[in-house]
Amino acid sequence: MGDTITLLSRREIEKMRQAGQLAAALLDHLAPMVQPGITTLDLNDEAEKWTKAHGAISAPLGYNGFPKSICTSINEVICHGIPHRKRVLQEGDIINVDVTPILDGYHGDCSRTFFVGTPSPVAEKLVKVTEECLQLGIEAVKPGGKIGDIGAAIQKHAEAQGFSVVRDFVGHGISKIFHTAPQIPHYGKAGKGKRLRPGMVFTIEPMINEGTWEAVLLDDGWTAITKDGKLSAQFEHTIAVTENGVEILTLGE
Ligand code: MF3
Ligand code: CO
Ligand code: CO
């Protein structure tokens, strides 16, 4: 990715808001389908159909060769899990569903981790802490602050709860381009990094692990799993830096 951070106009941020709301609505639509017995391909195909029916395009499909329309990342999968007709959701699984519709040229990128049936105590804690990490990262955003403030807030909370922060994948600038500058690490030091300015639009998408933060890439070239096979969870929003603070662009109704 290039180094230049584009500041979006009010008109463009309104476009991002429309795309972001569509992304959130898609997750709301998929949420009740996340039950034991369905496959990750079922989720993918419903997402693809719903996205088209709403006048949008699935950004992941064909992106750098990615073969499906959404990412479905179960248990030890950190991110970029590929939907598959043989992957049936099991009672007790956790699954991150990551969607990115493109509406009128602009990308809305968000994800949530869902429980399949009843989670184990550690899965329940990991998912709760990961969602809190996203919220704390968002709350660290203000004009005049630094990009490092975000990762510092996330890392502090995750590690205080006995979990670790994935290093190999980061948040990203997003607009007409899916992944652009700046990179947003989910770890680091407050006061470090580039200055946050009104009009910057990027994702915050912490991946938090039960055990080690280290990742391994599977032979499919996409699926990233934890090195120790323990659980990983993720939540993602697309946000804009405003004159006063921050706006979440991928909020549901
Ligand atoms: N939505 C993912 C993100 O949060 C990116 C998926 S890229 C794909 O950045 F090619 F794997 F779909
Ligand atoms: Co993203
Ligand atoms: Co995403």
PDB file of C-alpha atoms and ligand atoms in Angstrom:
ATOM      1  CA  MET A   1       0.000   0.000   0.000  1.00  0.00           C
ATOM      2  CA  GLY A   2       1.128   3.564  -0.737  1.00  0.00           C
ATOM      3  CA  ASP A   3       2.052   5.978   2.011  1.00  0.00           C
ATOM      4  CA  THR A   4      -0.273   8.870   1.253  1.00  0.00           C
ATOM      5  CA  ILE A   5      -3.340   9.152   3.462  1.00  0.00           C
ATOM      6  CA  THR A   6      -6.328  10.568   1.586  1.00  0.00           C
ATOM      7  CA  LEU A   7      -8.746  12.810   3.500  1.00  0.00           C
ATOM      8  CA  LEU A   8     -12.328  12.230   2.397  1.00  0.00           C
ATOM      9  CA  SER A   9     -14.789  15.020   1.657  1.00  0.00           C
ATOM     10  CA  ARG A  10     -18.173  15.222   3.386  1.00  0.00           C
ATOM     11  CA  ARG A  11     -19.746  13.879   0.202  1.00  0.00           C
ATOM     12  CA  GLU A  12     -17.422  10.889   0.160  1.00  0.00           C
ATOM     13  CA  ILE A  13     -17.977  10.201   3.861  1.00  0.00           C
ATOM     14  CA  GLU A  14     -21.720  10.121   3.175  1.00  0.00           C
ATOM     15  CA  LYS A  15     -21.012   7.485   0.475  1.00  0.00           C
ATOM     16  CA  MET A  16     -18.960   5.513   3.010  1.00  0.00           C
ATOM     17  CA  ARG A  17     -21.828   5.802   5.506  1.00  0.00           C
ATOM     18  CA  GLN A  18     -24.241   4.292   2.958  1.00  0.00           C
ATOM     19  CA  ALA A  19     -21.848   1.432   2.164  1.00  0.00           C
ATOM     20  CA  GLY A  20     -21.094   0.933   5.858  1.00  0.00           C
ATOM     21  CA  GLN A  21     -24.748   0.746   6.837  1.00  0.00           C
ATOM     22  CA  LEU A  22     -25.287  -1.834   4.104  1.00  0.00           C
ATOM     23  CA  ALA A  23     -22.387  -3.922   5.465  1.00  0.00           C
ATOM     24  CA  ALA A  24     -23.873  -3.799   8.982  1.00  0.00           C
ATOM     25  CA  ALA A  25     -27.319  -4.707   7.644  1.00  0.00           C
ATOM     26  CA  LEU A  26     -25.800  -7.691   5.843  1.00  0.00           C
ATOM     27  CA  LEU A  27     -24.290  -8.967   9.105  1.00  0.00           C
ATOM     28  CA  ASP A  28     -27.665  -8.424  10.814  1.00  0.00           C
ATOM     29  CA  HIS A  29     -29.255 -10.464   8.019  1.00  0.00           C
ATOM     30  CA  LEU A  30     -26.734 -13.326   8.308  1.00  0.00           C
ATOM     31  CA  ALA A  31     -26.687 -13.461  12.123  1.00  0.00           C
ATOM     32  CA  PRO A  32     -29.794 -15.650  12.625  1.00  0.00           C
ATOM     33  CA  MET A  33     -28.427 -18.162  10.064  1.00  0.00           C
ATOM     34  CA  VAL A  34     -25.403 -18.874  12.255  1.00  0.00           C
ATOM     35  CA  GLN A  35     -26.641 -22.175  13.760  1.00  0.00           C
ATOM     36  CA  PRO A  36     -25.294 -25.723  14.081  1.00  0.00           C
ATOM     37  CA  GLY A  37     -25.733 -27.688  10.846  1.00  0.00           C
ATOM     38  CA  ILE A  38     -25.384 -24.933   8.260  1.00  0.00           C
ATOM     39  CA  THR A  39     -22.226 -24.617   6.175  1.00  0.00           C
ATOM     40  CA  THR A  40     -19.964 -21.653   5.632  1.00  0.00           C
ATOM     41  CA  LEU A  41     -20.875 -21.887   1.934  1.00  0.00           C
ATOM     42  CA  ASP A  42     -24.559 -21.390   2.894  1.00  0.00           C
ATOM     43  CA  LEU A  43     -23.549 -18.120   4.611  1.00  0.00           C
ATOM     44  CA  ASN A  44     -21.462 -17.095   1.600  1.00  0.00           C
ATOM     45  CA  ASP A  45     -24.199 -17.773  -0.926  1.00  0.00           C
ATOM     46  CA  GLU A  46     -26.847 -15.907   1.075  1.00  0.00           C
ATOM     47  CA  ALA A  47     -24.440 -12.959   1.478  1.00  0.00           C
ATOM     48  CA  GLU A  48     -23.727 -12.876  -2.264  1.00  0.00           C
ATOM     49  CA  LYS A  49     -27.431 -13.002  -3.155  1.00  0.00           C
ATOM     50  CA  TRP A  50     -28.409 -10.344  -0.575  1.00  0.00           C
ATOM     51  CA  THR A  51     -25.567  -8.040  -1.627  1.00  0.00           C
ATOM     52  CA  LYS A  52     -26.577  -8.163  -5.302  1.00  0.00           C
ATOM     53  CA  ALA A  53     -30.258  -7.686  -4.398  1.00  0.00           C
ATOM     54  CA  HIS A  54     -29.227  -4.471  -2.612  1.00  0.00           C
ATOM     55  CA  GLY A  55     -27.421  -3.095  -5.651  1.00  0.00           C
ATOM     56  CA  ALA A  56     -23.944  -3.778  -4.321  1.00  0.00           C
ATOM     57  CA  ILE A  57     -20.927  -5.960  -5.155  1.00  0.00           C
ATOM     58  CA  SER A  58     -18.987  -8.307  -2.832  1.00  0.00           C
ATOM     59  CA  ALA A  59     -15.473  -6.850  -2.664  1.00  0.00           C
ATOM     60  CA  PRO A  60     -13.733 -10.068  -1.533  1.00  0.00           C
ATOM     61  CA  LEU A  61     -14.882 -12.080  -4.599  1.00  0.00           C
ATOM     62  CA  GLY A  62     -11.871 -12.162  -6.904  1.00  0.00           C
ATOM     63  CA  TYR A  63      -9.864  -9.738  -4.730  1.00  0.00           C
ATOM     64  CA  ASN A  64      -6.241 -10.828  -5.270  1.00  0.00           C
ATOM     65  CA  GLY A  65      -7.738 -14.147  -6.306  1.00  0.00           C
ATOM     66  CA  PHE A  66      -9.891 -14.695  -3.189  1.00  0.00           C
ATOM     67  CA  PRO A  67     -12.496 -17.251  -4.346  1.00  0.00           C
ATOM     68  CA  LYS A  68     -15.598 -16.343  -2.298  1.00  0.00           C
ATOM     69  CA  SER A  69     -17.763 -13.358  -1.333  1.00  0.00           C
ATOM     70  CA  ILE A  70     -17.170 -13.236   2.446  1.00  0.00           C
ATOM     71  CA  CYS A  71     -14.620 -14.518   4.948  1.00  0.00           C
ATOM     72  CA  THR A  72     -15.692 -17.111   7.518  1.00  0.00           C
ATOM     73  CA  SER A  73     -13.102 -17.763  10.213  1.00  0.00           C
ATOM     74  CA  ILE A  74     -13.883 -20.520  12.718  1.00  0.00           C
ATOM     75  CA  ASN A  75     -12.180 -21.179  16.102  1.00  0.00           C
ATOM     76  CA  GLU A  76      -8.367 -21.203  15.523  1.00  0.00           C
ATOM     77  CA  VAL A  77      -8.739 -19.387  12.203  1.00  0.00           C
ATOM     78  CA  ILE A  78      -7.564 -15.804  12.721  1.00  0.00           C
ATOM     79  CA  CYS A  79      -8.895 -14.350   9.463  1.00  0.00           C
ATOM     80  CA  HIS A  80      -9.556 -14.892   5.729  1.00  0.00           C
ATOM     81  CA  GLY A  81     -11.218 -18.293   6.173  1.00  0.00           C
ATOM     82  CA  ILE A  82     -12.687 -19.424   2.840  1.00  0.00           C
ATOM     83  CA  PRO A  83     -16.334 -20.563   2.833  1.00  0.00           C
ATOM     84  CA  HIS A  84     -16.651 -24.250   1.899  1.00  0.00           C
ATOM     85  CA  ARG A  85     -19.562 -26.615   1.320  1.00  0.00           C
ATOM     86  CA  LYS A  86     -18.035 -29.237   3.623  1.00  0.00           C
ATOM     87  CA  ARG A  87     -17.448 -26.926   6.582  1.00  0.00           C
ATOM     88  CA  VAL A  88     -20.502 -27.474   8.762  1.00  0.00           C
ATOM     89  CA  LEU A  89     -20.932 -25.280  11.847  1.00  0.00           C
ATOM     90  CA  GLN A  90     -20.769 -27.297  15.076  1.00  0.00           C
ATOM     91  CA  GLU A  91     -22.245 -26.572  18.493  1.00  0.00           C
ATOM     92  CA  GLY A  92     -19.646 -24.621  20.498  1.00  0.00           C
ATOM     93  CA  ASP A  93     -17.781 -23.127  17.508  1.00  0.00           C
ATOM     94  CA  ILE A  94     -17.029 -19.418  17.290  1.00  0.00           C
ATOM     95  CA  ILE A  95     -17.144 -17.918  13.799  1.00  0.00           C
ATOM     96  CA  ASN A  96     -16.118 -14.520  12.522  1.00  0.00           C
ATOM     97  CA  VAL A  97     -18.108 -13.381   9.502  1.00  0.00           C
ATOM     98  CA  ASP A  98     -16.379 -10.540   7.610  1.00  0.00           C
ATOM     99  CA  VAL A  99     -18.295  -8.728   4.857  1.00  0.00           C
ATOM    100  CA  THR A 100     -17.348  -5.919   2.472  1.00  0.00           C
ATOM    101  CA  PRO A 101     -20.028  -4.736   0.063  1.00  0.00           C
ATOM    102  CA  ILE A 102     -19.109  -2.071  -2.486  1.00  0.00           C
ATOM    103  CA  LEU A 103     -21.986   0.390  -2.939  1.00  0.00           C
ATOM    104  CA  ASP A 104     -21.682   3.040  -5.665  1.00  0.00           C
ATOM    105  CA  GLY A 105     -17.914   2.521  -5.668  1.00  0.00           C
ATOM    106  CA  TYR A 106     -17.340   2.796  -1.900  1.00  0.00           C
ATOM    107  CA  HIS A 107     -16.452  -0.057   0.498  1.00  0.00           C
ATOM    108  CA  GLY A 108     -18.134  -0.847   3.824  1.00  0.00           C
ATOM    109  CA  ASP A 109     -16.003  -3.327   5.807  1.00  0.00           C
ATOM    110  CA  CYS A 110     -17.091  -4.911   9.091  1.00  0.00           C
ATOM    111  CA  SER A 111     -17.095  -8.202  10.919  1.00  0.00           C
ATOM    112  CA  ARG A 112     -18.433  -9.827  14.068  1.00  0.00           C
ATOM    113  CA  THR A 113     -17.690 -13.065  15.883  1.00  0.00           C
ATOM    114  CA  PHE A 114     -20.776 -15.194  16.576  1.00  0.00           C
ATOM    115  CA  PHE A 115     -21.367 -18.163  18.875  1.00  0.00           C
ATOM    116  CA  VAL A 116     -22.687 -21.359  17.345  1.00  0.00           C
ATOM    117  CA  GLY A 117     -24.943 -22.616  20.120  1.00  0.00           C
ATOM    118  CA  THR A 118     -23.461 -22.312  23.611  1.00  0.00           C
ATOM    119  CA  PRO A 119     -19.793 -21.224  23.870  1.00  0.00           C
ATOM    120  CA  SER A 120     -17.194 -22.586  26.297  1.00  0.00           C
ATOM    121  CA  PRO A 121     -16.313 -20.169  29.139  1.00  0.00           C
ATOM    122  CA  VAL A 122     -12.982 -19.235  27.521  1.00  0.00           C
ATOM    123  CA  ALA A 123     -14.614 -18.664  24.126  1.00  0.00           C
ATOM    124  CA  GLU A 124     -17.231 -16.455  25.733  1.00  0.00           C
ATOM    125  CA  LYS A 125     -14.559 -14.414  27.532  1.00  0.00           C
ATOM    126  CA  LEU A 126     -12.371 -14.110  24.413  1.00  0.00           C
ATOM    127  CA  VAL A 127     -15.232 -12.862  22.260  1.00  0.00           C
ATOM    128  CA  LYS A 128     -16.377 -10.369  24.926  1.00  0.00           C
ATOM    129  CA  VAL A 129     -12.850  -9.010  25.414  1.00  0.00           C
ATOM    130  CA  THR A 130     -12.296  -8.747  21.633  1.00  0.00           C
ATOM    131  CA  GLU A 131     -15.465  -6.694  21.186  1.00  0.00           C
ATOM    132  CA  GLU A 132     -14.342  -4.484  24.093  1.00  0.00           C
ATOM    133  CA  CYS A 133     -10.938  -4.100  22.382  1.00  0.00           C
ATOM    134  CA  LEU A 134     -12.632  -2.776  19.239  1.00  0.00           C
ATOM    135  CA  GLN A 135     -14.695  -0.356  21.327  1.00  0.00           C
ATOM    136  CA  LEU A 136     -11.617   0.869  23.232  1.00  0.00           C
ATOM    137  CA  GLY A 137      -9.702   1.267  19.966  1.00  0.00           C
ATOM    138  CA  ILE A 138     -12.518   3.384  18.550  1.00  0.00           C
ATOM    139  CA  GLU A 139     -12.686   5.487  21.719  1.00  0.00           C
ATOM    140  CA  ALA A 140      -8.940   6.218  21.359  1.00  0.00           C
ATOM    141  CA  VAL A 141      -9.565   7.997  18.027  1.00  0.00           C
ATOM    142  CA  LYS A 142      -9.645  11.802  18.097  1.00  0.00           C
ATOM    143  CA  PRO A 143      -8.336  14.495  15.751  1.00  0.00           C
ATOM    144  CA  GLY A 144      -4.838  15.498  16.841  1.00  0.00           C
ATOM    145  CA  GLY A 145      -4.188  12.088  18.384  1.00  0.00           C
ATOM    146  CA  LYS A 146      -1.847   9.486  16.903  1.00  0.00           C
ATOM    147  CA  ILE A 147      -2.420   6.146  15.187  1.00  0.00           C
ATOM    148  CA  GLY A 148      -0.436   4.444  17.975  1.00  0.00           C
ATOM    149  CA  ASP A 149      -3.076   5.492  20.519  1.00  0.00           C
ATOM    150  CA  ILE A 150      -5.459   2.950  18.971  1.00  0.00           C
ATOM    151  CA  GLY A 151      -3.214  -0.104  19.211  1.00  0.00           C
ATOM    152  CA  ALA A 152      -2.023   0.874  22.681  1.00  0.00           C
ATOM    153  CA  ALA A 153      -5.593   0.911  24.016  1.00  0.00           C
ATOM    154  CA  ILE A 154      -6.361  -2.453  22.400  1.00  0.00           C
ATOM    155  CA  GLN A 155      -3.152  -4.176  23.491  1.00  0.00           C
ATOM    156  CA  LYS A 156      -3.477  -2.968  27.084  1.00  0.00           C
ATOM    157  CA  HIS A 157      -6.949  -4.463  27.483  1.00  0.00           C
ATOM    158  CA  ALA A 158      -6.256  -7.735  25.638  1.00  0.00           C
ATOM    159  CA  GLU A 159      -3.075  -8.490  27.564  1.00  0.00           C
ATOM    160  CA  ALA A 160      -4.568  -7.482  30.933  1.00  0.00           C
ATOM    161  CA  GLN A 161      -7.193 -10.173  30.301  1.00  0.00           C
ATOM    162  CA  GLY A 162      -4.500 -12.784  29.529  1.00  0.00           C
ATOM    163  CA  PHE A 163      -4.918 -12.728  25.742  1.00  0.00           C
ATOM    164  CA  SER A 164      -2.589 -11.696  22.870  1.00  0.00           C
ATOM    165  CA  VAL A 165      -2.847  -9.359  19.874  1.00  0.00           C
ATOM    166  CA  VAL A 166      -2.221 -10.618  16.319  1.00  0.00           C
ATOM    167  CA  ARG A 167       0.648  -8.714  14.640  1.00  0.00           C
ATOM    168  CA  ASP A 168       0.465  -9.986  11.054  1.00  0.00           C
ATOM    169  CA  PHE A 169      -2.834  -8.325  10.087  1.00  0.00           C
ATOM    170  CA  VAL A 170      -3.780  -4.686  10.644  1.00  0.00           C
ATOM    171  CA  GLY A 171      -6.600  -2.242  10.061  1.00  0.00           C
ATOM    172  CA  HIS A 172      -6.430  -0.186   6.869  1.00  0.00           C
ATOM    173  CA  GLY A 173      -7.505   2.928   5.089  1.00  0.00           C
ATOM    174  CA  ILE A 174     -10.558   2.297   2.932  1.00  0.00           C
ATOM    175  CA  SER A 175     -12.758   4.212   0.483  1.00  0.00           C
ATOM    176  CA  LYS A 176     -12.923   3.498  -3.249  1.00  0.00           C
ATOM    177  CA  ILE A 177      -9.891   1.297  -2.578  1.00  0.00           C
ATOM    178  CA  PHE A 178     -10.363  -1.763  -0.318  1.00  0.00           C
ATOM    179  CA  HIS A 179      -6.967  -1.619   1.403  1.00  0.00           C
ATOM    180  CA  THR A 180      -4.895   1.583   1.401  1.00  0.00           C
ATOM    181  CA  ALA A 181      -2.874   3.783   3.765  1.00  0.00           C
ATOM    182  CA  PRO A 182      -2.777   4.137   6.705  1.00  0.00           C
ATOM    183  CA  GLN A 183      -2.064   0.793   8.345  1.00  0.00           C
ATOM    184  CA  ILE A 184      -3.648   0.522  11.804  1.00  0.00           C
ATOM    185  CA  PRO A 185      -1.764  -1.920  14.075  1.00  0.00           C
ATOM    186  CA  HIS A 186      -3.788  -3.281  16.988  1.00  0.00           C
ATOM    187  CA  TYR A 187      -0.743  -3.100  19.305  1.00  0.00           C
ATOM    188  CA  GLY A 188       1.829  -0.400  19.961  1.00  0.00           C
ATOM    189  CA  LYS A 189       2.534   2.756  21.874  1.00  0.00           C
ATOM    190  CA  ALA A 190       0.329   5.774  22.556  1.00  0.00           C
ATOM    191  CA  GLY A 191       1.680   8.989  21.030  1.00  0.00           C
ATOM    192  CA  LYS A 192       3.515   7.139  18.222  1.00  0.00           C
ATOM    193  CA  GLY A 193       2.709   7.040  14.517  1.00  0.00           C
ATOM    194  CA  LYS A 194       0.976   9.437  12.159  1.00  0.00           C
ATOM    195  CA  ARG A 195      -1.388  12.140  13.343  1.00  0.00           C
ATOM    196  CA  LEU A 196      -5.143  11.491  13.138  1.00  0.00           C
ATOM    197  CA  ARG A 197      -6.932  14.152  11.084  1.00  0.00           C
ATOM    198  CA  PRO A 198     -10.592  14.833  10.284  1.00  0.00           C
ATOM    199  CA  GLY A 199     -11.554  13.092   7.040  1.00  0.00           C
ATOM    200  CA  MET A 200      -9.356  10.033   7.565  1.00  0.00           C
ATOM    201  CA  VAL A 201     -11.375   6.849   7.098  1.00  0.00           C
ATOM    202  CA  PHE A 202     -10.024   3.456   8.130  1.00  0.00           C
ATOM    203  CA  THR A 203     -10.925   0.148   9.728  1.00  0.00           C
ATOM    204  CA  ILE A 204     -10.125  -1.041  13.224  1.00  0.00           C
ATOM    205  CA  GLU A 205     -10.293  -4.840  13.299  1.00  0.00           C
ATOM    206  CA  PRO A 206      -8.482  -6.394  16.270  1.00  0.00           C
ATOM    207  CA  MET A 207      -7.762 -10.118  16.118  1.00  0.00           C
ATOM    208  CA  ILE A 208      -7.261 -11.353  19.677  1.00  0.00           C
ATOM    209  CA  ASN A 209      -5.890 -14.810  20.513  1.00  0.00           C
ATOM    210  CA  GLU A 210      -6.424 -17.091  23.493  1.00  0.00           C
ATOM    211  CA  GLY A 211      -2.750 -18.170  23.406  1.00  0.00           C
ATOM    212  CA  THR A 212       0.182 -17.010  21.297  1.00  0.00           C
ATOM    213  CA  TRP A 213      -0.205 -14.100  18.869  1.00  0.00           C
ATOM    214  CA  GLU A 214       1.789 -15.981  16.220  1.00  0.00           C
ATOM    215  CA  ALA A 215       0.023 -16.939  13.003  1.00  0.00           C
ATOM    216  CA  VAL A 216       0.565 -19.610  10.357  1.00  0.00           C
ATOM    217  CA  LEU A 217      -0.682 -19.298   6.778  1.00  0.00           C
ATOM    218  CA  LEU A 218      -2.268 -22.442   5.323  1.00  0.00           C
ATOM    219  CA  ASP A 219      -1.375 -23.805   1.869  1.00  0.00           C
ATOM    220  CA  ASP A 220      -4.483 -22.243   0.324  1.00  0.00           C
ATOM    221  CA  GLY A 221      -2.597 -18.947   0.592  1.00  0.00           C
ATOM    222  CA  TRP A 222      -5.400 -17.236   2.565  1.00  0.00           C
ATOM    223  CA  THR A 223      -6.428 -18.983   5.765  1.00  0.00           C
ATOM    224  CA  ALA A 224      -4.417 -17.711   8.739  1.00  0.00           C
ATOM    225  CA  ILE A 225      -4.554 -19.847  11.892  1.00  0.00           C
ATOM    226  CA  THR A 226      -3.060 -19.556  15.348  1.00  0.00           C
ATOM    227  CA  LYS A 227       0.317 -21.270  15.658  1.00  0.00           C
ATOM    228  CA  ASP A 228      -0.797 -23.075  18.826  1.00  0.00           C
ATOM    229  CA  GLY A 229      -4.239 -24.063  17.543  1.00  0.00           C
ATOM    230  CA  LYS A 230      -6.009 -22.070  20.265  1.00  0.00           C
ATOM    231  CA  LEU A 231      -8.954 -19.758  19.635  1.00  0.00           C
ATOM    232  CA  SER A 232      -8.916 -16.386  17.858  1.00  0.00           C
ATOM    233  CA  ALA A 233     -11.723 -13.807  17.696  1.00  0.00           C
ATOM    234  CA  GLN A 234     -12.218 -10.578  15.720  1.00  0.00           C
ATOM    235  CA  PHE A 235     -14.562  -7.603  15.421  1.00  0.00           C
ATOM    236  CA  GLU A 236     -14.271  -4.866  12.795  1.00  0.00           C
ATOM    237  CA  HIS A 237     -15.766  -1.459  12.101  1.00  0.00           C
ATOM    238  CA  THR A 238     -15.020   1.163   9.458  1.00  0.00           C
ATOM    239  CA  ILE A 239     -14.672   4.592  11.120  1.00  0.00           C
ATOM    240  CA  ALA A 240     -14.142   8.226  10.154  1.00  0.00           C
ATOM    241  CA  VAL A 241     -12.112  10.747  12.141  1.00  0.00           C
ATOM    242  CA  THR A 242     -14.366  13.790  12.626  1.00  0.00           C
ATOM    243  CA  GLU A 243     -13.755  17.383  13.815  1.00  0.00           C
ATOM    244  CA  ASN A 244     -14.815  16.338  17.326  1.00  0.00           C
ATOM    245  CA  GLY A 245     -13.879  12.681  17.576  1.00  0.00           C
ATOM    246  CA  VAL A 246     -14.966   9.626  15.665  1.00  0.00           C
ATOM    247  CA  GLU A 247     -17.949   8.290  13.730  1.00  0.00           C
ATOM    248  CA  ILE A 248     -18.599   4.573  13.249  1.00  0.00           C
ATOM    249  CA  LEU A 249     -19.692   4.149   9.624  1.00  0.00           C
ATOM    250  CA  THR A 250     -20.662   0.456   9.889  1.00  0.00           C
ATOM    251  CA  LEU A 251     -23.347   0.741  12.560  1.00  0.00           C
ATOM    252  CA  GLY A 252     -26.628  -1.103  12.138  1.00  0.00           C
ATOM    253  CA  GLU A 253     -29.996   0.641  12.468  1.00  0.00           C
TER     254      GLU A 253
HETATM  255  N1  MF3 B   1     -12.540  -7.886   4.893  1.00  0.00           N
HETATM  256  C1  MF3 B   1     -11.151  -8.212   5.135  1.00  0.00           C
HETATM  257  C2  MF3 B   1     -10.601  -7.037   5.898  1.00  0.00           C
HETATM  258  O1  MF3 B   1     -11.117  -6.743   6.911  1.00  0.00           O
HETATM  259  C3  MF3 B   1     -10.379  -8.434   3.902  1.00  0.00           C
HETATM  260  C4  MF3 B   1     -10.740  -9.647   3.180  1.00  0.00           C
HETATM  261  S1  MF3 B   1      -9.771  -9.731   1.782  1.00  0.00           S
HETATM  262  C5  MF3 B   1     -10.222 -11.185   1.129  1.00  0.00           C
HETATM  263  O2  MF3 B   1      -9.714  -6.331   5.485  1.00  0.00           O
HETATM  264  F1  MF3 B   1      -9.702 -11.222  -0.012  1.00  0.00           F
HETATM  265  F2  MF3 B   1      -9.822 -12.151   1.961  1.00  0.00           F
HETATM  266  F3  MF3 B   1     -11.519 -11.223   1.099  1.00  0.00           F
HETATM  267 CO    CO B   2     -10.818  -4.633   6.915  1.00  0.00          CO
HETATM  268 CO    CO B   3     -13.197  -7.008   6.888  1.00  0.00          CO
END
